[in-house]
């Protein structure tokens, strides 16, 4: 198996299946709430917000856009804290910040309070947008990662659309501030579950066990390797900054010096930011005449990309790992991370989908066709994100936290 698990029962690779599943499900729930829902939380409500706060529509969009800006700016401290303390405390602090930001949003009476809420919420998103992906490398072997990576990418890219489907009717019937109230309720429950049932998954094992990174390794060398140790929390600020402070803070920026990683980050960030920008524009295009959609109807338009992302994730979860295993057999048992990229060209579907979507909206055509083309765009984007994420995780697992944090940074700054 790759990587080779150590003899330590604290090694996450040795966790029982049920324990791994519990960790994955609870962290996946956090990804839905703090990673996927926060960004598009107000997309269907922007027209209502501009009217109630008496601000231009563009200012409402800008206020909502402060959330991804805060996510991008928080990459360095999240990277440093995750490397020194482990992923568990970072997830917990992120959940608490999300609850605080939601409380500010629920009490927002003016534009500045709304901006403050989005900024604080943004600080909670970085961990669940990036560390949740690298956690898959902590828990699962190479031949298992494709399935779980497809699910996690679906949660990040597609569940945001399902959230918008729910947020629209909530805004219409209860008001947009109730969106923050529901976040406090469900986010608080998830953070409690994360505290009670999710242990630390970051684990230091001897490098000889990492045969998914080192290539061919003699079995006797692996058996002779010392047992790894669970990451011990470093709770003082002095200890946090005493050892390699520059590496801890700026490690994520160093991944851009690796050409394959830089290419995957820029390509994935570009495609995902293209989708998010279209999501921000839906209310602006479909609220005025001739459509005159209210918040609920704008929210229902996100059914198209949700279905597109669901279909893509289903296909990838079924064929990703089998294709890799077939390639390994054809290559006489030798695994190459590049096998993960074989499905990446399907992403070209998204280019056609978004070009056609722009044409239909410009001509004020069928909203059903526009929703279908939006879904077509996310179908292709999901292929790009899953294949490149799997490739980077398999090729550079020791840098996976930094890589996915950098990916999150590129996407949010492009937005």
mmCIF file of C-alpha atoms in Angstrom:
data_model
loop_
_atom_site.group_PDB
_atom_site.id
_atom_site.type_symbol
_atom_site.label_atom_id
_atom_site.label_comp_id
_atom_site.label_asym_id
_atom_site.label_seq_id
_atom_site.Cartn_x
_atom_site.Cartn_y
_atom_site.Cartn_z
ATOM 1 C CA UNK A 1 0.000 0.000 0.000
ATOM 2 C CA UNK A 2 1.129 3.526 -0.711
ATOM 3 C CA UNK A 3 1.997 5.254 1.495
ATOM 4 C CA UNK A 4 3.084 2.443 3.797
ATOM 5 C CA UNK A 5 1.435 2.827 7.237
ATOM 6 C CA UNK A 6 3.650 2.771 10.311
ATOM 7 C CA UNK A 7 3.142 0.472 13.309
ATOM 8 C CA UNK A 8 1.813 3.313 15.464
ATOM 9 C CA UNK A 9 -1.954 3.005 16.151
ATOM 10 C CA UNK A 10 -2.099 6.832 16.157
ATOM 11 C CA UNK A 11 -1.126 6.839 12.486
ATOM 12 C CA UNK A 12 -4.285 8.040 10.651
ATOM 13 C CA UNK A 13 -3.638 5.468 7.940
ATOM 14 C CA UNK A 14 -4.256 2.797 10.603
ATOM 15 C CA UNK A 15 -7.586 4.236 11.732
ATOM 16 C CA UNK A 16 -10.589 1.941 11.377
ATOM 17 C CA UNK A 17 -12.848 2.538 8.393
ATOM 18 C CA UNK A 18 -15.677 3.839 10.586
ATOM 19 C CA UNK A 19 -13.363 6.301 12.302
ATOM 20 C CA UNK A 20 -12.045 7.590 8.980
ATOM 21 C CA UNK A 21 -15.592 7.926 7.687
ATOM 22 C CA UNK A 22 -16.645 9.859 10.798
ATOM 23 C CA UNK A 23 -13.739 12.279 10.386
ATOM 24 C CA UNK A 24 -14.468 12.707 6.690
ATOM 25 C CA UNK A 25 -18.219 13.271 7.158
ATOM 26 C CA UNK A 26 -17.904 15.815 9.981
ATOM 27 C CA UNK A 27 -15.132 17.733 8.242
ATOM 28 C CA UNK A 28 -17.113 17.505 5.003
ATOM 29 C CA UNK A 29 -20.066 19.090 6.801
ATOM 30 C CA UNK A 30 -17.757 21.911 7.856
ATOM 31 C CA UNK A 31 -16.620 22.232 4.254
ATOM 32 C CA UNK A 32 -20.257 22.611 3.176
ATOM 33 C CA UNK A 33 -20.969 25.304 5.778
ATOM 34 C CA UNK A 34 -17.740 27.293 6.077
ATOM 35 C CA UNK A 35 -16.051 26.471 2.768
ATOM 36 C CA UNK A 36 -18.884 26.234 0.226
ATOM 37 C CA UNK A 37 -21.816 28.212 1.611
ATOM 38 C CA UNK A 38 -20.148 31.383 2.914
ATOM 39 C CA UNK A 39 -18.907 32.656 -0.449
ATOM 40 C CA UNK A 40 -22.219 32.564 -2.373
ATOM 41 C CA UNK A 41 -24.332 33.095 0.763
ATOM 42 C CA UNK A 42 -25.749 36.438 -0.404
ATOM 43 C CA UNK A 43 -25.711 35.911 -4.182
ATOM 44 C CA UNK A 44 -29.480 35.469 -4.512
ATOM 45 C CA UNK A 45 -30.130 38.272 -1.999
ATOM 46 C CA UNK A 46 -27.985 41.075 -3.411
ATOM 47 C CA UNK A 47 -30.909 42.975 -4.930
ATOM 48 C CA UNK A 48 -32.838 42.817 -1.636
ATOM 49 C CA UNK A 49 -29.789 43.926 0.343
ATOM 50 C CA UNK A 50 -29.203 46.919 -1.917
ATOM 51 C CA UNK A 51 -32.817 48.034 -1.404
ATOM 52 C CA UNK A 52 -32.966 47.480 2.367
ATOM 53 C CA UNK A 53 -29.589 49.073 3.118
ATOM 54 C CA UNK A 54 -30.185 51.791 0.501
ATOM 55 C CA UNK A 55 -26.899 51.199 -1.290
ATOM 56 C CA UNK A 56 -26.101 50.708 -4.999
ATOM 57 C CA UNK A 57 -26.194 47.133 -6.280
ATOM 58 C CA UNK A 58 -22.455 47.282 -7.014
ATOM 59 C CA UNK A 59 -21.759 48.142 -3.360
ATOM 60 C CA UNK A 60 -23.762 45.098 -2.274
ATOM 61 C CA UNK A 61 -21.646 42.933 -4.590
ATOM 62 C CA UNK A 62 -18.453 44.505 -3.225
ATOM 63 C CA UNK A 63 -19.555 43.888 0.370
ATOM 64 C CA UNK A 64 -20.176 40.237 -0.438
ATOM 65 C CA UNK A 65 -16.810 40.077 -2.216
ATOM 66 C CA UNK A 66 -14.885 40.972 0.932
ATOM 67 C CA UNK A 67 -15.379 37.397 2.110
ATOM 68 C CA UNK A 68 -13.187 35.767 -0.588
ATOM 69 C CA UNK A 69 -10.676 38.609 -0.162
ATOM 70 C CA UNK A 70 -10.346 37.769 3.545
ATOM 71 C CA UNK A 71 -10.006 34.078 2.671
ATOM 72 C CA UNK A 72 -7.115 34.839 0.329
ATOM 73 C CA UNK A 73 -5.369 37.096 2.852
ATOM 74 C CA UNK A 74 -5.569 34.489 5.627
ATOM 75 C CA UNK A 75 -3.477 31.923 3.751
ATOM 76 C CA UNK A 76 -0.202 32.680 5.554
ATOM 77 C CA UNK A 77 -1.403 32.467 9.175
ATOM 78 C CA UNK A 78 -3.496 29.379 8.390
ATOM 79 C CA UNK A 79 -0.462 27.702 6.826
ATOM 80 C CA UNK A 80 1.765 28.582 9.795
ATOM 81 C CA UNK A 81 -0.743 27.465 12.409
ATOM 82 C CA UNK A 82 -1.565 24.209 10.604
ATOM 83 C CA UNK A 83 2.114 23.297 10.334
ATOM 84 C CA UNK A 84 2.842 24.064 14.002
ATOM 85 C CA UNK A 85 -0.363 23.096 15.775
ATOM 86 C CA UNK A 86 -1.912 20.631 13.344
ATOM 87 C CA UNK A 87 -5.185 20.774 11.442
ATOM 88 C CA UNK A 88 -7.579 20.140 14.346
ATOM 89 C CA UNK A 89 -7.109 23.446 16.255
ATOM 90 C CA UNK A 90 -7.177 25.403 12.999
ATOM 91 C CA UNK A 91 -10.527 23.838 12.073
ATOM 92 C CA UNK A 92 -11.933 24.676 15.514
ATOM 93 C CA UNK A 93 -10.760 28.300 15.455
ATOM 94 C CA UNK A 94 -12.148 28.649 11.930
ATOM 95 C CA UNK A 95 -15.555 27.457 13.099
ATOM 96 C CA UNK A 96 -15.575 29.937 15.989
ATOM 97 C CA UNK A 97 -14.662 32.805 13.663
ATOM 98 C CA UNK A 98 -17.460 31.772 11.316
ATOM 99 C CA UNK A 99 -19.963 31.877 14.171
ATOM 100 C CA UNK A 100 -18.742 35.324 15.273
ATOM 101 C CA UNK A 101 -18.935 36.669 11.719
ATOM 102 C CA UNK A 102 -22.443 35.275 11.317
ATOM 103 C CA UNK A 103 -23.533 36.938 14.563
ATOM 104 C CA UNK A 104 -22.276 40.283 13.241
ATOM 105 C CA UNK A 105 -24.162 39.702 9.986
ATOM 106 C CA UNK A 106 -27.386 38.842 11.798
ATOM 107 C CA UNK A 107 -27.182 42.186 13.615
ATOM 108 C CA UNK A 108 -26.040 44.207 10.576
ATOM 109 C CA UNK A 109 -27.995 47.438 10.258
ATOM 110 C CA UNK A 110 -25.784 49.198 7.723
ATOM 111 C CA UNK A 111 -23.233 48.630 4.986
ATOM 112 C CA UNK A 112 -20.192 48.775 7.281
ATOM 113 C CA UNK A 113 -21.509 46.084 9.624
ATOM 114 C CA UNK A 114 -22.202 43.864 6.614
ATOM 115 C CA UNK A 115 -18.619 44.365 5.408
ATOM 116 C CA UNK A 116 -17.300 43.527 8.889
ATOM 117 C CA UNK A 117 -19.385 40.354 8.958
ATOM 118 C CA UNK A 118 -18.078 39.217 5.577
ATOM 119 C CA UNK A 119 -14.473 39.925 6.558
ATOM 120 C CA UNK A 120 -14.698 37.903 9.769
ATOM 121 C CA UNK A 121 -16.509 35.101 7.944
ATOM 122 C CA UNK A 122 -13.725 35.085 5.367
ATOM 123 C CA UNK A 123 -11.185 34.278 8.070
ATOM 124 C CA UNK A 124 -13.088 31.053 8.758
ATOM 125 C CA UNK A 125 -13.125 29.834 5.169
ATOM 126 C CA UNK A 126 -9.434 29.222 4.439
ATOM 127 C CA UNK A 127 -9.063 26.057 6.520
ATOM 128 C CA UNK A 128 -12.118 24.299 5.136
ATOM 129 C CA UNK A 129 -11.370 25.321 1.538
ATOM 130 C CA UNK A 130 -7.840 23.892 1.640
ATOM 131 C CA UNK A 131 -6.899 21.776 4.666
ATOM 132 C CA UNK A 132 -9.957 19.562 4.185
ATOM 133 C CA UNK A 133 -8.504 18.495 0.829
ATOM 134 C CA UNK A 134 -5.017 17.806 2.199
ATOM 135 C CA UNK A 135 -6.608 15.807 5.049
ATOM 136 C CA UNK A 136 -7.555 13.168 2.466
ATOM 137 C CA UNK A 137 -3.843 12.477 2.003
ATOM 138 C CA UNK A 138 -3.509 11.999 5.773
ATOM 139 C CA UNK A 139 -6.312 9.436 5.980
ATOM 140 C CA UNK A 140 -6.337 7.464 2.737
ATOM 141 C CA UNK A 141 -4.011 5.474 0.510
ATOM 142 C CA UNK A 142 -3.284 6.449 -3.090
ATOM 143 C CA UNK A 143 -5.766 3.975 -4.572
ATOM 144 C CA UNK A 144 -8.549 5.366 -2.329
ATOM 145 C CA UNK A 145 -8.021 9.099 -2.745
ATOM 146 C CA UNK A 146 -9.758 9.633 -6.083
ATOM 147 C CA UNK A 147 -13.196 8.745 -4.714
ATOM 148 C CA UNK A 148 -12.906 10.930 -1.618
ATOM 149 C CA UNK A 149 -11.309 13.800 -3.515
ATOM 150 C CA UNK A 150 -14.265 13.766 -5.929
ATOM 151 C CA UNK A 151 -16.684 14.019 -3.013
ATOM 152 C CA UNK A 152 -14.780 16.827 -1.291
ATOM 153 C CA UNK A 153 -14.473 18.797 -4.526
ATOM 154 C CA UNK A 154 -18.198 18.308 -5.094
ATOM 155 C CA UNK A 155 -18.857 19.739 -1.638
ATOM 156 C CA UNK A 156 -16.714 22.782 -2.376
ATOM 157 C CA UNK A 157 -17.800 23.498 -5.943
ATOM 158 C CA UNK A 158 -21.378 22.247 -6.169
ATOM 159 C CA UNK A 159 -22.929 22.435 -2.726
ATOM 160 C CA UNK A 160 -22.491 26.207 -2.926
ATOM 161 C CA UNK A 161 -25.175 26.121 -5.622
ATOM 162 C CA UNK A 162 -27.503 24.056 -3.465
ATOM 163 C CA UNK A 163 -26.974 26.603 -0.705
ATOM 164 C CA UNK A 164 -28.066 29.367 -3.066
ATOM 165 C CA UNK A 165 -31.217 27.384 -3.918
ATOM 166 C CA UNK A 166 -32.075 27.425 -0.205
ATOM 167 C CA UNK A 167 -30.894 30.978 0.482
ATOM 168 C CA UNK A 168 -33.220 32.514 -2.106
ATOM 169 C CA UNK A 169 -36.507 31.325 -0.533
ATOM 170 C CA UNK A 170 -35.202 32.103 2.961
ATOM 171 C CA UNK A 171 -34.525 35.682 1.882
ATOM 172 C CA UNK A 172 -37.947 36.000 0.224
ATOM 173 C CA UNK A 173 -39.959 34.642 3.158
ATOM 174 C CA UNK A 174 -37.848 35.512 6.223
ATOM 175 C CA UNK A 175 -35.327 38.140 5.161
ATOM 176 C CA UNK A 176 -31.624 37.974 4.331
ATOM 177 C CA UNK A 177 -30.496 38.317 7.971
ATOM 178 C CA UNK A 178 -31.967 34.883 8.688
ATOM 179 C CA UNK A 179 -29.235 33.434 6.480
ATOM 180 C CA UNK A 180 -26.754 34.375 9.194
ATOM 181 C CA UNK A 181 -29.049 33.013 11.927
ATOM 182 C CA UNK A 182 -29.165 29.601 10.273
ATOM 183 C CA UNK A 183 -25.375 29.677 9.863
ATOM 184 C CA UNK A 184 -24.982 30.237 13.607
ATOM 185 C CA UNK A 185 -27.249 27.250 14.318
ATOM 186 C CA UNK A 186 -25.775 24.703 11.919
ATOM 187 C CA UNK A 187 -22.216 26.041 12.090
ATOM 188 C CA UNK A 188 -22.262 25.868 15.872
ATOM 189 C CA UNK A 189 -23.459 22.253 15.749
ATOM 190 C CA UNK A 190 -20.737 21.317 13.260
ATOM 191 C CA UNK A 191 -18.008 23.000 15.314
ATOM 192 C CA UNK A 192 -19.167 21.069 18.394
ATOM 193 C CA UNK A 193 -19.021 17.788 16.442
ATOM 194 C CA UNK A 194 -15.559 18.718 15.139
ATOM 195 C CA UNK A 195 -14.388 19.278 18.724
ATOM 196 C CA UNK A 196 -15.874 16.060 20.108
ATOM 197 C CA UNK A 197 -15.300 13.499 17.364
ATOM 198 C CA UNK A 198 -12.478 14.589 15.013
ATOM 199 C CA UNK A 199 -8.910 13.908 16.206
ATOM 200 C CA UNK A 200 -5.727 15.315 14.758
ATOM 201 C CA UNK A 201 -4.887 13.754 11.373
ATOM 202 C CA UNK A 202 -1.515 15.408 10.787
ATOM 203 C CA UNK A 203 1.116 12.798 11.611
ATOM 204 C CA UNK A 204 4.889 12.636 11.378
ATOM 205 C CA UNK A 205 6.122 9.287 10.166
ATOM 206 C CA UNK A 206 9.549 8.316 8.890
ATOM 207 C CA UNK A 207 9.977 9.307 5.246
ATOM 208 C CA UNK A 208 10.764 5.696 4.327
ATOM 209 C CA UNK A 209 7.084 4.901 4.762
ATOM 210 C CA UNK A 210 6.088 7.470 2.127
ATOM 211 C CA UNK A 211 6.557 5.163 -0.829
ATOM 212 C CA UNK A 212 3.946 7.134 -2.774
ATOM 213 C CA UNK A 213 6.548 9.932 -2.928
ATOM 214 C CA UNK A 214 9.887 8.105 -2.942
ATOM 215 C CA UNK A 215 9.221 5.560 -5.667
ATOM 216 C CA UNK A 216 10.719 2.080 -5.285
ATOM 217 C CA UNK A 217 11.558 1.212 -1.666
ATOM 218 C CA UNK A 218 12.968 -1.992 -0.274
ATOM 219 C CA UNK A 219 10.585 -3.727 2.126
ATOM 220 C CA UNK A 220 13.301 -4.328 4.707
ATOM 221 C CA UNK A 221 14.013 -0.598 4.769
ATOM 222 C CA UNK A 222 10.382 0.118 5.484
ATOM 223 C CA UNK A 223 10.208 -2.470 8.247
ATOM 224 C CA UNK A 224 13.325 -1.023 9.861
ATOM 225 C CA UNK A 225 12.011 2.512 9.876
ATOM 226 C CA UNK A 226 11.135 3.987 13.282
ATOM 227 C CA UNK A 227 7.522 4.536 14.213
ATOM 228 C CA UNK A 228 6.050 7.959 13.551
ATOM 229 C CA UNK A 229 4.741 10.357 16.171
ATOM 230 C CA UNK A 230 1.483 12.201 16.383
ATOM 231 C CA UNK A 231 1.939 15.934 15.948
ATOM 232 C CA UNK A 232 2.233 17.576 19.362
ATOM 233 C CA UNK A 233 0.471 20.938 19.755
ATOM 234 C CA UNK A 234 2.742 23.945 20.158
ATOM 235 C CA UNK A 235 0.571 26.300 22.178
ATOM 236 C CA UNK A 236 2.855 29.253 22.906
ATOM 237 C CA UNK A 237 3.379 32.113 20.505
ATOM 238 C CA UNK A 238 7.098 32.089 21.316
ATOM 239 C CA UNK A 239 7.455 28.467 20.221
ATOM 240 C CA UNK A 240 5.301 29.108 17.174
ATOM 241 C CA UNK A 241 7.643 31.821 15.916
ATOM 242 C CA UNK A 242 10.921 30.476 17.293
ATOM 243 C CA UNK A 243 11.563 27.833 14.646
ATOM 244 C CA UNK A 244 11.608 28.709 10.962
ATOM 245 C CA UNK A 245 9.103 31.593 11.200
ATOM 246 C CA UNK A 246 9.646 32.615 7.588
ATOM 247 C CA UNK A 247 9.061 29.071 6.363
ATOM 248 C CA UNK A 248 5.925 28.768 8.465
ATOM 249 C CA UNK A 249 4.433 32.030 7.248
ATOM 250 C CA UNK A 250 5.525 32.034 3.623
ATOM 251 C CA UNK A 251 5.717 28.309 2.851
ATOM 252 C CA UNK A 252 2.611 28.436 0.670
ATOM 253 C CA UNK A 253 4.124 31.009 -1.675
ATOM 254 C CA UNK A 254 7.108 28.716 -2.256
ATOM 255 C CA UNK A 255 4.981 26.115 -4.045
ATOM 256 C CA UNK A 256 4.783 28.442 -7.062
ATOM 257 C CA UNK A 257 8.458 27.701 -7.748
ATOM 258 C CA UNK A 258 7.429 24.163 -8.745
ATOM 259 C CA UNK A 259 6.276 24.496 -12.348
ATOM 260 C CA UNK A 260 3.670 21.671 -12.458
ATOM 261 C CA UNK A 261 2.109 22.923 -9.223
ATOM 262 C CA UNK A 262 2.067 26.527 -10.434
ATOM 263 C CA UNK A 263 0.373 25.477 -13.680
ATOM 264 C CA UNK A 264 -2.300 23.442 -11.868
ATOM 265 C CA UNK A 265 -2.931 26.235 -9.369
ATOM 266 C CA UNK A 266 -3.337 28.929 -11.990
ATOM 267 C CA UNK A 267 -5.489 26.778 -14.267
ATOM 268 C CA UNK A 268 -7.740 25.535 -11.462
ATOM 269 C CA UNK A 269 -7.986 28.992 -9.912
ATOM 270 C CA UNK A 270 -8.911 30.572 -13.236
ATOM 271 C CA UNK A 271 -11.676 28.085 -14.025
ATOM 272 C CA UNK A 272 -13.188 28.238 -10.541
ATOM 273 C CA UNK A 273 -13.045 32.037 -10.371
ATOM 274 C CA UNK A 274 -14.826 32.176 -13.736
ATOM 275 C CA UNK A 275 -17.690 30.165 -12.288
ATOM 276 C CA UNK A 276 -17.869 32.280 -9.107
ATOM 277 C CA UNK A 277 -17.961 35.533 -11.086
ATOM 278 C CA UNK A 278 -20.913 34.224 -13.110
ATOM 279 C CA UNK A 279 -22.660 33.323 -9.836
ATOM 280 C CA UNK A 280 -22.213 36.892 -8.572
ATOM 281 C CA UNK A 281 -23.816 38.251 -11.751
ATOM 282 C CA UNK A 282 -27.007 36.188 -11.722
ATOM 283 C CA UNK A 283 -29.007 38.591 -9.551
ATOM 284 C CA UNK A 284 -27.843 41.561 -11.618
ATOM 285 C CA UNK A 285 -28.963 39.954 -14.882
ATOM 286 C CA UNK A 286 -32.204 38.269 -13.797
ATOM 287 C CA UNK A 287 -33.662 40.694 -11.226
ATOM 288 C CA UNK A 288 -34.330 43.579 -13.707
ATOM 289 C CA UNK A 289 -36.690 43.350 -16.713
ATOM 290 C CA UNK A 290 -37.487 41.309 -18.720
ATOM 291 C CA UNK A 291 -37.081 38.534 -16.122
ATOM 292 C CA UNK A 292 -38.035 40.381 -12.885
ATOM 293 C CA UNK A 293 -36.972 37.427 -10.715
ATOM 294 C CA UNK A 294 -37.215 37.709 -6.932
ATOM 295 C CA UNK A 295 -34.594 36.228 -4.584
ATOM 296 C CA UNK A 296 -36.266 32.792 -4.592
ATOM 297 C CA UNK A 297 -36.344 32.591 -8.379
ATOM 298 C CA UNK A 298 -32.733 33.740 -8.674
ATOM 299 C CA UNK A 299 -31.806 31.028 -6.175
ATOM 300 C CA UNK A 300 -33.560 28.371 -8.246
ATOM 301 C CA UNK A 301 -31.281 29.222 -11.184
ATOM 302 C CA UNK A 302 -28.445 27.607 -9.231
ATOM 303 C CA UNK A 303 -30.115 24.213 -9.712
ATOM 304 C CA UNK A 304 -28.391 24.026 -13.109
ATOM 305 C CA UNK A 305 -24.791 24.207 -11.851
ATOM 306 C CA UNK A 306 -25.653 22.039 -8.844
ATOM 307 C CA UNK A 307 -26.850 19.231 -11.126
ATOM 308 C CA UNK A 308 -23.846 19.740 -13.419
ATOM 309 C CA UNK A 309 -21.415 19.464 -10.518
ATOM 310 C CA UNK A 310 -23.263 16.449 -9.123
ATOM 311 C CA UNK A 311 -23.076 14.605 -12.451
ATOM 312 C CA UNK A 312 -19.373 15.388 -12.867
ATOM 313 C CA UNK A 313 -18.544 14.279 -9.324
ATOM 314 C CA UNK A 314 -20.513 11.061 -9.797
ATOM 315 C CA UNK A 315 -18.686 10.224 -13.018
ATOM 316 C CA UNK A 316 -15.300 11.021 -11.494
ATOM 317 C CA UNK A 317 -15.925 8.993 -8.345
ATOM 318 C CA UNK A 318 -16.816 5.983 -10.512
ATOM 319 C CA UNK A 319 -14.045 6.139 -13.119
ATOM 320 C CA UNK A 320 -11.096 8.034 -11.603
ATOM 321 C CA UNK A 321 -9.499 5.267 -9.535
ATOM 322 C CA UNK A 322 -10.357 2.438 -12.005
ATOM 323 C CA UNK A 323 -8.644 4.347 -14.836
ATOM 324 C CA UNK A 324 -5.538 4.827 -12.691
ATOM 325 C CA UNK A 325 -5.467 1.124 -11.773
ATOM 326 C CA UNK A 326 -5.821 0.187 -15.461
ATOM 327 C CA UNK A 327 -2.899 2.454 -16.365
ATOM 328 C CA UNK A 328 -0.769 0.934 -13.597
ATOM 329 C CA UNK A 329 -1.420 -2.558 -14.946
ATOM 330 C CA UNK A 330 -0.497 -1.432 -18.460
ATOM 331 C CA UNK A 331 2.683 0.158 -17.078
ATOM 332 C CA UNK A 332 3.824 -3.103 -15.442
ATOM 333 C CA UNK A 333 2.771 -2.118 -11.943
ATOM 334 C CA UNK A 334 4.440 1.307 -11.888
ATOM 335 C CA UNK A 335 2.236 4.185 -10.754
ATOM 336 C CA UNK A 336 2.673 7.698 -12.165
ATOM 337 C CA UNK A 337 0.743 10.682 -10.721
ATOM 338 C CA UNK A 338 0.214 11.979 -14.257
ATOM 339 C CA UNK A 339 -2.410 9.269 -14.741
ATOM 340 C CA UNK A 340 -4.717 11.512 -12.708
ATOM 341 C CA UNK A 341 -4.638 14.118 -15.489
ATOM 342 C CA UNK A 342 -6.061 11.884 -18.223
ATOM 343 C CA UNK A 343 -9.604 13.164 -17.605
ATOM 344 C CA UNK A 344 -8.593 16.820 -17.374
ATOM 345 C CA UNK A 345 -9.365 17.657 -21.070
ATOM 346 C CA UNK A 346 -13.065 17.150 -20.304
ATOM 347 C CA UNK A 347 -12.759 20.552 -18.660
ATOM 348 C CA UNK A 348 -12.921 22.177 -22.103
ATOM 349 C CA UNK A 349 -16.679 21.622 -21.880
ATOM 350 C CA UNK A 350 -16.783 24.493 -19.391
ATOM 351 C CA UNK A 351 -15.352 26.942 -21.938
ATOM 352 C CA UNK A 352 -18.148 26.189 -24.391
ATOM 353 C CA UNK A 353 -20.730 26.356 -21.615
ATOM 354 C CA UNK A 354 -19.739 29.790 -20.337
ATOM 355 C CA UNK A 355 -19.355 31.306 -23.800
ATOM 356 C CA UNK A 356 -22.845 30.096 -24.702
ATOM 357 C CA UNK A 357 -24.192 31.307 -21.336
ATOM 358 C CA UNK A 358 -22.869 34.798 -21.988
ATOM 359 C CA UNK A 359 -24.498 34.864 -25.414
ATOM 360 C CA UNK A 360 -27.889 33.694 -24.099
ATOM 361 C CA UNK A 361 -27.901 36.260 -21.288
ATOM 362 C CA UNK A 362 -26.841 39.050 -23.644
ATOM 363 C CA UNK A 363 -29.737 38.177 -25.948
ATOM 364 C CA UNK A 364 -32.099 37.910 -22.934
ATOM 365 C CA UNK A 365 -32.923 34.357 -23.948
ATOM 366 C CA UNK A 366 -34.402 31.433 -22.051
ATOM 367 C CA UNK A 367 -33.482 31.329 -18.369
ATOM 368 C CA UNK A 368 -33.809 27.529 -18.478
ATOM 369 C CA UNK A 369 -31.183 27.363 -21.214
ATOM 370 C CA UNK A 370 -28.994 29.755 -19.226
ATOM 371 C CA UNK A 371 -29.232 27.501 -16.155
ATOM 372 C CA UNK A 372 -28.371 24.451 -18.295
ATOM 373 C CA UNK A 373 -25.300 26.173 -19.753
ATOM 374 C CA UNK A 374 -24.247 27.299 -16.277
ATOM 375 C CA UNK A 375 -24.413 23.658 -15.211
ATOM 376 C CA UNK A 376 -22.429 22.650 -18.289
ATOM 377 C CA UNK A 377 -19.729 25.081 -17.203
ATOM 378 C CA UNK A 378 -19.495 23.632 -13.701
ATOM 379 C CA UNK A 379 -19.488 20.088 -15.129
ATOM 380 C CA UNK A 380 -16.231 20.835 -16.933
ATOM 381 C CA UNK A 381 -14.753 22.824 -14.044
ATOM 382 C CA UNK A 382 -15.277 19.898 -11.674
ATOM 383 C CA UNK A 383 -13.182 17.674 -13.942
ATOM 384 C CA UNK A 384 -10.371 20.244 -13.924
ATOM 385 C CA UNK A 385 -10.440 20.701 -10.151
ATOM 386 C CA UNK A 386 -10.621 17.017 -9.228
ATOM 387 C CA UNK A 387 -7.939 15.816 -11.647
ATOM 388 C CA UNK A 388 -5.439 18.570 -10.829
ATOM 389 C CA UNK A 389 -6.077 18.221 -7.082
ATOM 390 C CA UNK A 390 -5.495 14.464 -7.230
ATOM 391 C CA UNK A 391 -2.321 14.995 -9.242
ATOM 392 C CA UNK A 392 -0.903 17.534 -6.780
ATOM 393 C CA UNK A 393 -1.860 15.409 -3.769
ATOM 394 C CA UNK A 394 -0.211 12.278 -5.183
ATOM 395 C CA UNK A 395 2.891 14.082 -6.471
ATOM 396 C CA UNK A 396 3.595 16.412 -3.558
ATOM 397 C CA UNK A 397 1.753 15.001 -0.550
ATOM 398 C CA UNK A 398 4.310 16.411 1.909
ATOM 399 C CA UNK A 399 3.402 19.895 0.636
ATOM 400 C CA UNK A 400 -0.324 19.238 0.273
ATOM 401 C CA UNK A 401 -1.414 21.747 2.929
ATOM 402 C CA UNK A 402 0.669 24.516 1.364
ATOM 403 C CA UNK A 403 -0.482 23.603 -2.149
ATOM 404 C CA UNK A 404 -4.198 23.680 -1.380
ATOM 405 C CA UNK A 405 -3.832 26.864 0.653
ATOM 406 C CA UNK A 406 -2.074 28.453 -2.327
ATOM 407 C CA UNK A 407 -4.843 27.178 -4.609
ATOM 408 C CA UNK A 408 -7.434 28.787 -2.378
ATOM 409 C CA UNK A 409 -5.431 32.020 -2.396
ATOM 410 C CA UNK A 410 -5.198 32.130 -6.207
ATOM 411 C CA UNK A 411 -8.915 31.500 -6.616
ATOM 412 C CA UNK A 412 -10.026 34.092 -4.096
ATOM 413 C CA UNK A 413 -7.659 36.812 -5.299
ATOM 414 C CA UNK A 414 -8.766 36.237 -8.897
ATOM 415 C CA UNK A 415 -12.368 36.727 -7.767
#
